[in-house]
CSV table of C-alpha atoms in Angstrom, one decimal:
chain,number,residue,atom,x,y,z
K,1442,MET,CA,37.3,104.3,80.1
K,1443,ALA,CA,39.5,105.7,82.9
K,1444,SER,CA,37.1,108.6,83.5
K,1445,TYR,CA,34.2,106.2,84.0
K,1446,LYS,CA,36.3,104.1,86.4
K,1447,SER,CA,37.1,107.2,88.3
K,1448,ILE,CA,33.4,108.1,88.6
K,1449,ALA,CA,32.5,104.6,89.7
K,1450,LYS,CA,35.4,104.3,92.2
K,1451,SER,CA,34.9,107.6,93.9
K,1452,SER,CA,31.1,107.1,94.1
K,1453,GLY,CA,31.3,103.7,95.6
K,1454,LEU,CA,31.9,104.7,99.3
K,1455,ILE,CA,29.3,107.5,99.2
K,1456,ALA,CA,26.8,105.2,97.5
K,1457,PHE,CA,27.3,102.6,100.3
K,1458,VAL,CA,26.5,105.3,102.9
K,1459,GLN,CA,23.4,106.3,101.0
K,1460,VAL,CA,22.2,102.7,100.9
K,1461,ALA,CA,22.7,102.4,104.6
K,1462,GLN,CA,20.8,105.6,105.3
K,1463,MET,CA,18.1,104.5,102.9
K,1464,PHE,CA,17.7,101.3,104.9
K,1465,PHE,CA,17.3,103.0,108.2
K,1466,SER,CA,15.0,105.7,106.7
K,1467,LEU,CA,12.7,103.0,105.3
K,1468,LEU,CA,12.8,101.2,108.7
K,1469,ARG,CA,11.6,104.3,110.4
K,1470,ASN,CA,8.9,105.0,107.8
K,1471,LYS,CA,7.7,101.4,107.9
K,1472,VAL,CA,7.3,101.5,111.7
K,1473,MET,CA,5.5,104.8,111.7
K,1474,SER,CA,3.2,103.9,108.8
K,1475,VAL,CA,2.2,100.5,110.3
K,1476,LEU,CA,1.9,101.6,114.0
K,1477,LEU,CA,0.5,105.1,113.4
K,1478,GLY,CA,-1.1,105.2,110.0
K,1479,SER,CA,-0.9,107.5,107.0
K,1480,ALA,CA,-2.2,110.6,108.9
K,1481,ALA,CA,0.6,110.4,111.5
K,1482,PHE,CA,3.1,109.8,108.7
K,1483,GLY,CA,1.9,113.0,107.1
K,1484,LEU,CA,2.4,114.8,110.5
K,1485,TYR,CA,6.0,113.4,110.6
K,1486,SER,CA,6.5,114.6,107.0
K,1487,ILE,CA,5.4,118.2,107.7
K,1488,TYR,CA,7.6,118.4,110.8
K,1489,ASN,CA,10.5,117.0,108.8
K,1490,THR,CA,9.9,119.7,106.1
K,1491,PHE,CA,10.0,122.4,108.8
K,1492,ILE,CA,13.3,121.1,110.1
K,1493,GLU,CA,14.8,121.1,106.6
K,1494,MET,CA,13.4,124.7,106.0
K,1495,GLY,CA,14.8,125.9,109.3
K,1496,SER,CA,18.2,124.3,108.8
K,1497,VAL,CA,18.5,125.7,105.3
K,1498,LEU,CA,17.9,129.2,106.7
K,1499,ALA,CA,20.3,128.6,109.6
K,1500,VAL,CA,23.2,127.1,107.5
K,1501,PHE,CA,22.8,129.8,104.8
K,1502,GLY,CA,24.6,127.7,102.2
K,1503,LEU,CA,27.7,127.6,104.3
K,1504,ASN,CA,27.9,123.8,104.3
K,1505,THR,CA,28.4,124.0,100.5
K,1506,SER,CA,30.8,127.0,100.5
K,1507,VAL,CA,32.8,125.4,103.3
K,1508,VAL,CA,33.5,122.3,101.3
K,1509,ARG,CA,34.8,124.5,98.4
K,1510,GLU,CA,36.9,126.6,100.7
K,1511,LEU,CA,38.4,123.7,102.6
K,1512,SER,CA,39.4,121.9,99.4
K,1513,ARG,CA,41.5,124.9,98.5
K,1514,CYS,CA,43.3,124.7,101.8
K,1515,LYS,CA,44.6,121.2,100.9
K,1516,GLU,CA,46.5,120.0,104.0
K,1517,ASP,CA,47.3,123.3,105.6
K,1518,LYS,CA,46.0,122.7,109.2
K,1519,GLN,CA,46.2,126.4,110.1
K,1520,ALA,CA,44.0,127.4,107.1
K,1521,ILE,CA,41.6,124.6,107.8
K,1522,GLY,CA,41.3,125.6,111.4
K,1523,LYS,CA,40.5,129.2,110.5
K,1524,VAL,CA,37.8,128.2,108.0
K,1525,TYR,CA,36.4,125.9,110.7
K,1526,TYR,CA,36.5,128.8,113.3
K,1527,ILE,CA,34.8,131.4,111.0
K,1528,SER,CA,32.1,129.0,109.6
K,1529,ASN,CA,31.2,128.0,113.2
K,1530,ARG,CA,30.7,131.6,114.2
K,1531,LEU,CA,28.6,132.4,111.1
K,1532,ILE,CA,26.4,129.3,111.5
K,1533,SER,CA,25.9,130.0,115.2
K,1534,ILE,CA,24.7,133.5,114.4
K,1535,PHE,CA,22.2,132.4,111.7
K,1536,GLY,CA,21.1,129.4,113.8
K,1537,LEU,CA,20.3,131.6,116.8
K,1538,ILE,CA,18.3,134.1,114.7
K,1539,VAL,CA,16.2,131.3,113.2
K,1540,PHE,CA,15.7,129.8,116.7
K,1541,ILE,CA,14.6,133.1,118.3
K,1542,VAL,CA,12.2,134.1,115.5
K,1543,GLY,CA,10.7,130.6,115.4
K,1544,MET,CA,10.1,130.6,119.2
K,1545,ILE,CA,8.4,134.0,119.0
K,1546,PHE,CA,6.1,132.9,116.2
K,1547,ALA,CA,5.6,129.2,117.1
K,1548,LYS,CA,1.8,129.5,117.5
K,1549,GLU,CA,1.4,131.2,114.1
K,1550,ILE,CA,3.7,128.7,112.4
K,1551,GLY,CA,1.8,125.8,113.9
K,1552,LEU,CA,-1.5,127.3,112.8
K,1553,TYR,CA,-0.3,127.8,109.2
K,1554,MET,CA,1.3,124.4,108.9
K,1555,PHE,CA,-1.6,122.4,110.3
K,1556,ASN,CA,-4.6,124.7,109.8
K,1557,GLU,CA,-5.5,124.2,113.5
K,1558,ASP,CA,-4.3,125.1,117.0
K,1559,GLY,CA,-2.5,122.8,119.4
K,1560,HIS,CA,0.9,122.3,117.7
K,1561,GLU,CA,2.8,125.2,119.3
K,1562,THR,CA,4.7,122.8,121.7
K,1563,GLY,CA,5.6,120.5,118.8
K,1564,ILE,CA,7.0,123.5,116.8
K,1565,ARG,CA,9.1,124.6,119.7
K,1566,CYS,CA,10.5,121.1,120.2
K,1567,VAL,CA,11.3,121.0,116.5
K,1568,LEU,CA,13.2,124.3,116.7
K,1569,PHE,CA,15.7,122.7,119.1
K,1570,ILE,CA,16.1,119.9,116.6
K,1571,VAL,CA,16.9,122.4,113.9
K,1572,LEU,CA,20.0,123.6,115.9
K,1573,PHE,CA,21.3,120.0,116.0
K,1574,SER,CA,20.5,119.5,112.3
K,1575,VAL,CA,22.7,122.6,111.6
K,1576,ALA,CA,25.5,121.3,113.7
K,1577,ALA,CA,25.4,117.9,111.9
K,1578,LYS,CA,25.5,119.6,108.5
K,1579,GLN,CA,28.5,121.6,109.5
K,1580,GLY,CA,30.3,118.5,110.6
K,1581,TYR,CA,29.6,116.7,107.4
K,1582,ALA,CA,30.8,119.7,105.4
K,1583,ILE,CA,34.1,119.7,107.3
K,1584,LEU,CA,34.8,116.0,106.8
K,1585,ASN,CA,33.8,116.3,103.1
K,1586,GLY,CA,36.0,119.4,102.6
K,1587,ILE,CA,39.1,117.8,104.0
K,1588,ARG,CA,38.3,114.7,101.8
K,1589,ASN,CA,38.1,112.4,104.8
K,1590,LEU,CA,35.3,110.4,103.2
K,1591,ARG,CA,35.9,107.3,105.4
K,1592,LYS,CA,35.1,109.2,108.6
K,1593,LEU,CA,32.3,111.0,106.9
K,1594,ALA,CA,30.8,107.6,105.9
K,1595,VAL,CA,31.2,106.0,109.3
K,1596,SER,CA,29.7,109.0,111.1
K,1597,GLN,CA,26.6,109.0,108.9
K,1598,ILE,CA,26.0,105.3,109.2
K,1599,VAL,CA,26.5,105.2,113.0
K,1600,SER,CA,24.2,108.2,113.5
K,1601,SER,CA,21.5,106.8,111.2
K,1602,CYS,CA,21.6,103.5,113.1
K,1603,ILE,CA,21.4,104.9,116.6
K,1604,GLY,CA,18.9,107.5,115.6
K,1605,SER,CA,16.6,104.9,114.0
K,1606,ILE,CA,16.7,102.8,117.1
K,1607,GLY,CA,15.6,105.8,119.2
K,1608,VAL,CA,12.8,106.6,116.8
K,1609,VAL,CA,11.4,103.1,116.9
K,1610,LEU,CA,11.6,102.9,120.7
K,1611,GLY,CA,9.9,106.3,121.0
K,1612,ILE,CA,7.0,105.4,118.7
K,1613,LEU,CA,6.5,102.1,120.4
K,1614,LEU,CA,6.3,103.7,123.9
K,1615,TRP,CA,4.5,107.0,123.2
K,1616,LYS,CA,2.8,106.6,119.8
K,1617,GLU,CA,2.0,109.8,117.9
K,1618,ASP,CA,3.0,112.1,120.8
K,1619,ALA,CA,6.6,110.9,120.4
K,1620,ILE,CA,7.1,112.1,116.8
K,1621,PRO,CA,8.9,115.4,117.7
K,1622,LEU,CA,11.0,113.7,120.4
K,1623,ALA,CA,11.8,110.8,118.1
K,1624,MET,CA,13.0,113.1,115.4
K,1625,GLY,CA,15.2,114.8,117.9
K,1626,VAL,CA,17.0,111.6,118.7
K,1627,ILE,CA,18.0,111.4,115.0
K,1628,TYR,CA,19.5,114.9,114.8
K,1629,VAL,CA,21.1,114.9,118.3
K,1630,THR,CA,22.8,111.7,117.4
K,1631,MET,CA,23.9,113.0,114.0
K,1632,ALA,CA,25.4,116.2,115.6
K,1633,THR,CA,27.2,114.3,118.4
K,1634,VAL,CA,28.7,111.5,116.2
K,1635,THR,CA,29.8,114.0,113.5
K,1636,TYR,CA,31.5,116.3,116.1
K,1637,TYR,CA,33.3,113.2,117.5
K,1638,TYR,CA,34.7,112.3,114.0
K,1639,VAL,CA,35.7,115.9,113.2
K,1640,ARG,CA,37.8,115.8,116.4
K,1641,ARG,CA,39.1,112.4,115.4
K,1642,ALA,CA,40.2,113.9,112.1
K,1643,GLY,CA,42.4,116.4,113.9
K,1644,VAL,CA,40.4,119.5,112.9
K,1645,ARG,CA,40.6,122.2,115.5
K,1646,GLU,CA,39.5,125.9,115.6
K,1647,VAL,CA,42.2,128.4,114.9
K,1648,ARG,CA,41.3,132.0,115.7
K,1649,SER,CA,41.6,134.3,112.8
K,1650,SER,CA,42.3,138.1,112.6
K,1651,LEU,CA,39.5,140.5,112.0
K,1652,VAL,CA,40.7,141.1,108.5
K,1653,GLU,CA,40.8,137.4,107.7
K,1654,PHE,CA,37.4,136.9,109.3
K,1655,LYS,CA,35.8,139.6,107.1
K,1656,LYS,CA,37.5,138.3,103.9
K,1657,THR,CA,36.7,134.6,104.4
K,1658,SER,CA,33.2,135.4,105.6
K,1659,ARG,CA,32.5,137.4,102.4
K,1660,THR,CA,33.7,134.5,100.3
K,1661,LEU,CA,31.7,131.9,102.2
K,1662,LEU,CA,28.5,133.9,102.3
K,1663,TYR,CA,28.7,134.9,98.6
K,1664,ILE,CA,29.2,131.3,97.4
K,1665,GLY,CA,26.5,130.0,99.7
K,1666,ALA,CA,23.9,132.7,98.8
K,1667,GLY,CA,22.7,131.1,95.6
K,1668,VAL,CA,22.5,127.7,97.1
K,1669,THR,CA,20.6,129.1,100.1
K,1670,ILE,CA,18.0,130.9,98.0
K,1671,ALA,CA,17.5,127.7,96.1
K,1672,GLY,CA,17.2,125.7,99.3
K,1673,ILE,CA,14.7,128.1,100.8
K,1674,ILE,CA,12.5,128.1,97.8
K,1675,SER,CA,12.5,124.3,97.6
K,1676,THR,CA,11.6,123.8,101.2
K,1677,VAL,CA,9.0,126.6,101.2
K,1678,MET,CA,7.3,125.3,98.1
K,1679,THR,CA,7.5,121.7,99.4
K,1680,PHE,CA,5.9,123.0,102.6
K,1681,MET,CA,3.2,124.9,100.7
K,1682,SER,CA,2.5,121.8,98.6
K,1683,LYS,CA,1.9,119.7,101.7
K,1684,SER,CA,-0.3,122.5,103.2
K,1685,PHE,CA,-2.3,122.5,99.9
K,1686,LEU,CA,-2.8,118.7,100.1
K,1687,THR,CA,-3.8,118.9,103.7
K,1688,ASP,CA,-6.3,121.7,103.0
K,1689,HIS,CA,-7.8,120.2,99.8
K,1690,TYR,CA,-7.6,116.5,100.6
K,1691,SER,CA,-6.4,115.3,104.0
K,1692,MET,CA,-3.4,114.6,106.1
K,1693,SER,CA,-3.3,111.1,104.6
K,1694,ALA,CA,-2.9,112.7,101.2
K,1695,VAL,CA,0.3,114.3,102.4
K,1696,GLY,CA,1.5,110.9,103.6
K,1697,PHE,CA,0.7,109.3,100.2
K,1698,TYR,CA,2.5,112.1,98.3
K,1699,GLN,CA,5.5,111.9,100.6
K,1700,SER,CA,5.8,108.1,100.4
K,1701,SER,CA,5.7,108.2,96.6
K,1702,TRP,CA,8.3,111.0,96.4
K,1703,THR,CA,10.6,109.1,98.8
K,1704,ILE,CA,10.4,105.9,96.8
K,1705,SER,CA,10.8,107.6,93.5
K,1706,ASN,CA,14.0,109.4,94.6
K,1707,LEU,CA,15.6,106.7,96.7
K,1708,TYR,CA,17.8,104.9,94.1
K,1709,THR,CA,18.4,107.8,91.8
K,1710,GLY,CA,19.1,110.0,94.8
K,1711,ILE,CA,21.8,107.6,95.9
K,1712,ILE,CA,23.4,107.7,92.4
K,1713,LEU,CA,23.3,111.5,92.1
K,1714,THR,CA,24.6,112.2,95.7
K,1715,ALA,CA,27.5,109.7,95.2
K,1716,MET,CA,28.4,111.1,91.8
K,1717,GLY,CA,28.3,114.6,93.0
K,1718,VAL,CA,31.2,114.0,95.4
K,1719,ASP,CA,33.5,113.3,92.4
K,1720,PHE,CA,31.8,115.4,89.7
K,1721,MET,CA,31.8,118.9,91.2
K,1722,PRO,CA,35.5,119.2,92.0
K,1723,ARG,CA,36.6,117.7,88.7
K,1724,LEU,CA,34.3,119.9,86.7
K,1725,SER,CA,35.3,123.0,88.6
K,1726,SER,CA,39.0,122.4,87.7
K,1727,ILE,CA,38.3,122.3,83.9
K,1728,ILE,CA,35.2,124.5,83.6
K,1729,ASN,CA,37.1,127.0,81.4
K,1730,ASP,CA,38.2,124.3,79.0
K,1731,LYS,CA,35.0,124.0,77.0
K,1732,LYS,CA,35.9,120.8,75.2
K,1733,LYS,CA,36.9,118.9,78.3
K,1734,ALA,CA,33.9,120.3,80.3
K,1735,THR,CA,31.5,119.1,77.6
K,1736,GLU,CA,33.1,115.7,77.5
K,1737,LEU,CA,32.9,115.3,81.2
K,1738,ILE,CA,29.2,116.4,81.3
K,1739,ASN,CA,28.3,113.9,78.6
K,1740,GLN,CA,30.1,111.1,80.5
K,1741,GLN,CA,28.3,112.0,83.7
K,1742,ILE,CA,24.8,112.1,82.1
K,1743,LEU,CA,25.5,108.8,80.3
K,1744,PHE,CA,26.7,107.1,83.5
K,1745,GLY,CA,23.7,108.4,85.4
K,1746,ILE,CA,20.9,107.5,83.0
K,1747,VAL,CA,22.3,104.0,82.3
K,1748,LEU,CA,22.5,103.2,86.1
K,1749,SER,CA,19.1,104.8,87.0
K,1750,SER,CA,17.1,103.5,84.1
K,1751,ILE,CA,16.8,99.9,85.5
K,1752,ALA,CA,15.3,101.4,88.7
K,1753,ILE,CA,12.9,103.6,86.7
K,1754,SER,CA,11.5,100.6,84.9
K,1755,GLY,CA,11.3,98.5,88.1
K,1756,ILE,CA,9.4,101.1,90.0
K,1757,LEU,CA,7.0,101.6,87.1
K,1758,LEU,CA,6.3,97.9,87.0
K,1759,PHE,CA,6.0,97.3,90.8
K,1760,SER,CA,4.7,100.6,92.1
K,1761,LYS,CA,1.9,99.1,94.2
K,1762,GLU,CA,4.0,96.3,95.6
K,1763,LEU,CA,6.7,98.8,96.7
K,1764,LEU,CA,4.2,101.0,98.5
K,1765,TYR,CA,2.8,98.0,100.2
K,1766,ILE,CA,6.1,96.5,101.2
K,1767,LEU,CA,7.8,99.7,102.3
K,1768,TYR,CA,4.7,101.3,103.9
K,1769,ASP,CA,1.3,99.6,104.2
K,1770,LYS,CA,-1.6,98.4,102.0
K,1771,GLU,CA,-3.3,101.7,102.6
K,1772,PHE,CA,-0.6,103.4,100.6
K,1773,GLU,CA,-1.3,101.5,97.4
K,1774,VAL,CA,-3.6,104.2,96.2
K,1775,ALA,CA,-0.5,106.4,95.7
K,1776,SER,CA,0.8,104.1,92.9
K,1777,SER,CA,-0.3,106.6,90.1
K,1778,ILE,CA,1.5,109.4,91.9
K,1779,LEU,CA,4.6,107.3,92.2
K,1780,ARG,CA,4.5,106.4,88.5
K,1781,TRP,CA,4.4,110.0,87.4
K,1782,GLN,CA,7.0,111.1,89.9
K,1783,ILE,CA,9.5,108.5,88.7
K,1784,LEU,CA,9.4,110.0,85.2
K,1785,GLY,CA,10.4,113.3,86.7
K,1786,VAL,CA,13.2,111.7,88.5
K,1787,PHE,CA,14.6,110.4,85.2
K,1788,LEU,CA,14.7,114.0,83.9
K,1789,ARG,CA,16.3,115.0,87.1
K,1790,THR,CA,19.2,112.6,86.4
K,1791,ILE,CA,19.8,114.4,83.1
K,1792,ALA,CA,19.5,117.9,84.6
K,1793,PHE,CA,21.8,117.1,87.5
K,1794,PRO,CA,25.2,117.7,85.7
K,1795,PHE,CA,23.9,120.9,84.1
K,1796,SER,CA,23.1,122.3,87.6
K,1797,TYR,CA,26.6,121.6,88.8
K,1798,THR,CA,27.9,123.2,85.6
K,1799,ILE,CA,26.2,126.4,86.6
K,1800,LEU,CA,27.6,126.3,90.1
K,1801,ALA,CA,31.1,125.3,88.9
K,1802,LYS,CA,31.1,128.5,86.7
K,1803,GLY,CA,30.1,130.5,89.7
K,1804,GLU,CA,26.8,131.7,88.4
K,1805,ALA,CA,24.9,131.4,91.6
K,1806,LYS,CA,22.3,133.9,90.6
K,1807,PHE,CA,21.2,131.9,87.6
K,1808,TYR,CA,21.3,128.7,89.6
K,1809,ALA,CA,18.9,130.3,92.1
K,1810,LEU,CA,16.7,131.6,89.3
K,1811,ALA,CA,16.4,128.2,87.7
K,1812,GLN,CA,15.5,126.6,91.1
K,1813,ILE,CA,12.9,129.3,91.7
K,1814,VAL,CA,11.3,128.7,88.4
K,1815,PHE,CA,11.2,124.9,88.9
K,1816,TRP,CA,9.8,124.9,92.5
K,1817,VAL,CA,7.2,127.6,91.9
K,1818,GLY,CA,6.2,125.9,88.6
K,1819,ASP,CA,6.0,122.5,90.4
K,1820,PHE,CA,3.6,124.0,93.0
K,1821,LEU,CA,1.4,125.8,90.5
K,1822,LEU,CA,1.3,122.7,88.3
K,1823,LEU,CA,0.3,120.6,91.4
K,1824,MET,CA,-2.7,122.9,91.9
K,1825,LEU,CA,-3.6,123.0,88.2
K,1826,CYS,CA,-3.4,119.2,87.8
K,1827,SER,CA,-5.4,118.7,91.0
K,1828,TRP,CA,-8.0,121.1,89.8
K,1829,ILE,CA,-8.3,119.3,86.4
K,1830,TRP,CA,-8.0,115.6,87.4
K,1831,GLY,CA,-8.4,115.6,91.2
K,1832,PHE,CA,-6.4,113.1,93.2
K,1833,ASP,CA,-5.4,111.2,90.0
K,1834,GLY,CA,-3.6,114.4,88.8
K,1835,LEU,CA,-1.2,114.4,91.8
K,1836,GLY,CA,2.3,113.7,90.5
K,1837,VAL,CA,1.7,114.8,86.9
K,1838,ASN,CA,3.2,118.1,87.9
K,1839,TYR,CA,6.7,116.7,88.7
K,1840,PRO,CA,7.8,115.5,85.2
K,1841,ILE,CA,6.4,118.6,83.5
K,1842,ALA,CA,8.2,120.9,86.0
K,1843,TYR,CA,11.5,119.0,85.5
K,1844,LEU,CA,11.2,119.2,81.7
K,1845,GLY,CA,11.2,123.0,82.0
K,1846,TYR,CA,14.1,122.9,84.5
K,1847,LEU,CA,16.1,120.6,82.2
K,1848,THR,CA,15.5,123.0,79.3
K,1849,MET,CA,16.7,126.0,81.3
K,1850,THR,CA,19.9,124.4,82.7
K,1851,CYS,CA,20.8,122.8,79.3
K,1852,LEU,CA,20.6,126.2,77.6
K,1853,ALA,CA,22.8,127.6,80.4
K,1854,ALA,CA,25.4,124.8,79.9
K,1855,ARG,CA,25.4,125.6,76.1
K,1856,ARG,CA,26.2,129.2,76.9
K,1857,ILE,CA,28.9,128.4,79.6
K,1858,CYS,CA,30.9,125.7,77.7
K,1859,ARG,CA,29.2,125.3,74.3
K,1860,PHE,CA,27.8,122.0,75.5
K,1861,SER,CA,26.2,119.6,73.0
K,1862,PHE,CA,25.0,116.1,73.4
K,1863,SER,CA,27.3,113.4,72.1
K,1864,LYS,CA,26.0,111.0,69.5
K,1865,GLU,CA,26.6,108.1,71.9
K,1866,LEU,CA,24.5,109.7,74.6
K,1867,ILE,CA,21.7,110.4,72.2
K,1868,ARG,CA,21.8,106.8,70.9
K,1869,VAL,CA,21.7,105.3,74.4
K,1870,PHE,CA,19.0,107.8,75.6
K,1871,VAL,CA,16.7,106.6,72.8
K,1872,ILE,CA,17.2,103.0,73.8
K,1873,LEU,CA,16.5,103.7,77.4
K,1874,ILE,CA,13.5,105.8,76.7
K,1875,ALA,CA,12.1,102.7,74.7
K,1876,PHE,CA,12.7,100.5,77.8
K,1877,ILE,CA,11.0,103.0,80.1
K,1878,GLY,CA,8.1,103.6,77.6
K,1879,VAL,CA,7.4,99.9,77.4
K,1880,ALA,CA,7.4,99.6,81.2
K,1881,TRP,CA,5.1,102.6,81.5
K,1882,MET,CA,2.6,101.2,79.0
K,1883,PHE,CA,2.5,97.7,80.6
K,1884,SER,CA,2.1,99.1,84.1
K,1885,SER,CA,-0.9,101.2,82.7
K,1886,LEU,CA,-2.7,98.1,81.4
K,1887,GLY,CA,-3.7,97.0,85.0
K,1888,VAL,CA,-3.3,93.3,84.3
K,1889,GLU,CA,-5.3,91.4,86.9
K,1890,ASN,CA,-3.6,88.0,86.5
K,1891,LEU,CA,-0.8,88.4,89.0
K,1892,GLY,CA,1.2,85.4,87.6
K,1893,LEU,CA,1.1,86.8,84.1
K,1894,LYS,CA,1.9,90.4,85.4
K,1895,TYR,CA,4.9,89.3,87.5
K,1896,GLY,CA,6.2,86.9,84.9
K,1897,ILE,CA,6.3,89.5,82.1
K,1898,SER,CA,7.6,92.2,84.5
K,1899,ILE,CA,10.5,90.0,85.7
K,1900,VAL,CA,11.5,88.9,82.2
K,1901,PHE,CA,11.4,92.5,81.0
K,1902,LEU,CA,13.6,93.7,83.9
K,1903,LEU,CA,16.1,90.9,83.2
K,1904,ILE,CA,16.4,92.0,79.6
K,1905,HIS,CA,16.8,95.6,80.7
K,1906,PHE,CA,19.4,94.6,83.3
K,1907,CYS,CA,21.4,92.6,80.7
K,1908,PHE,CA,21.5,95.6,78.5
K,1909,VAL,CA,22.8,97.8,81.3
K,1910,LYS,CA,25.3,95.3,82.5
K,1911,ASN,CA,26.7,94.7,79.0
K,1912,TYR,CA,26.8,98.4,78.2
K,1913,LEU,CA,28.8,99.1,81.4
K,1914,LYS,CA,31.2,96.3,80.5
K,1915,VAL,CA,31.7,97.0,76.8
K,1916,LYS,CA,31.5,100.8,76.7
K,1917,MET,CA,32.7,101.8,80.1
K,1918,ASP,CA,34.9,98.8,81.1
K,1919,LEU,CA,33.0,98.4,84.3
K,1920,ASP,CA,32.2,94.9,85.4
K,1921,ILE,CA,29.6,95.2,88.2
K,1922,TRP,CA,30.0,91.5,89.3
K,1923,GLN,CA,33.7,91.8,89.5
K,1924,LEU,CA,33.6,95.0,91.5
K,1925,LEU,CA,31.3,93.3,94.0
K,1926,LYS,CA,33.5,90.2,94.2
K,1927,ASN,CA,36.5,92.4,94.8
K,1928,LYS,CA,34.7,94.2,97.6
K,1929,MET,CA,33.6,91.0,99.2
K,1930,GLY,CA,37.1,89.6,98.9
K,1931,ARG,CA,38.6,92.5,100.7
K,1932,LYS,CA,36.2,92.1,103.6
K,1933,LYS,CA,37.1,88.5,103.9
């Protein structure tokens, strides 16, 4: 019971931040989809993927390794300052390399991304944005590493708010031409606000000796290498997937695919990100105790699937409505994509703790290998399903690819800590699969009577919600309503 409370408590603040960021992200997406249409949203999606790919290369996994290294420094300001100094130098070097190479090959990159000339200026603008994205990630890593989650939360919320306002104003004034500039507002704001809060936290650079620099650099780069390879593969394959959709369908297809992916990962992404803040350090400290590690992994999976299952059912039942509300009526054709992708997201929830188990044990090579297999497999399956079923096959690739990834990571966890699923986890998993299966079948019927459809869907979700609420209360001693009341009472 205490372990579940620890998971819930430590995840609460980060979850709140994720919700706030989700709100501002949806606001930006809604403005772009309504004012500019699906094609422009696809353009924004491709630029955003390029920014992520560039920042992954420039950060080189240092945002992950810095968190680990700083957590070992505890409250030693000198040691923290040295890690800050060294990581800044390393990230600056990698960032400059990515920027120069990108500037040289801007024309070729634009031609490959869009299959047409005329995007060279946009690519060069985005390269400047990459530098600010890297700076923001570095700041978040510092605040996370010193466990100053409150300042981390405030910096992310403030930057999302200001950045979203800038995006909306830019789109209103300059329409599609403002997309690179509007995206720049987001990342410049993130970098500036984060730097301000790092300074507020009292973190200052402390020059290290050459010997210390080499030793710490090796540690940081080695730990981040596996994460970097995985990140590069994910962004490259995502980029190739969008290029494939553009080439074989249209820019609108990219917008449809991206909108479905965003919705399917919103709620579960919040849960996984929030839990990861608590799970990774706890697992790392007991990874060599196989019994304790197995118990913690089971608890994490159970907590994740119980909380995420209600969203899975809801998205299956109201896929078209969500696409219409969050984007536009034009996006309703992507409901089949969304319904397949959300099944993959459920498998992702189960695989999440296994991925962290591999990293906690320090097996970065296997982690990178598993990620490569997943992302390459997802891309090949996308092409295969598209070839077999056409547009209706888009999204089928995601759950199939994640099933393979789940199998790989589960086997790795069995080898690392002799992991086995608990009887309670298996029992609850079967029940939740039944709920999700019923939601899937009903959503596939295509009931035309909206009153009947909404009535049955709402009753079903209420039953599902009651199960989740009662299970959290009885088995985990977590009263959701009481937690919310306590939060509201503190604010008052």
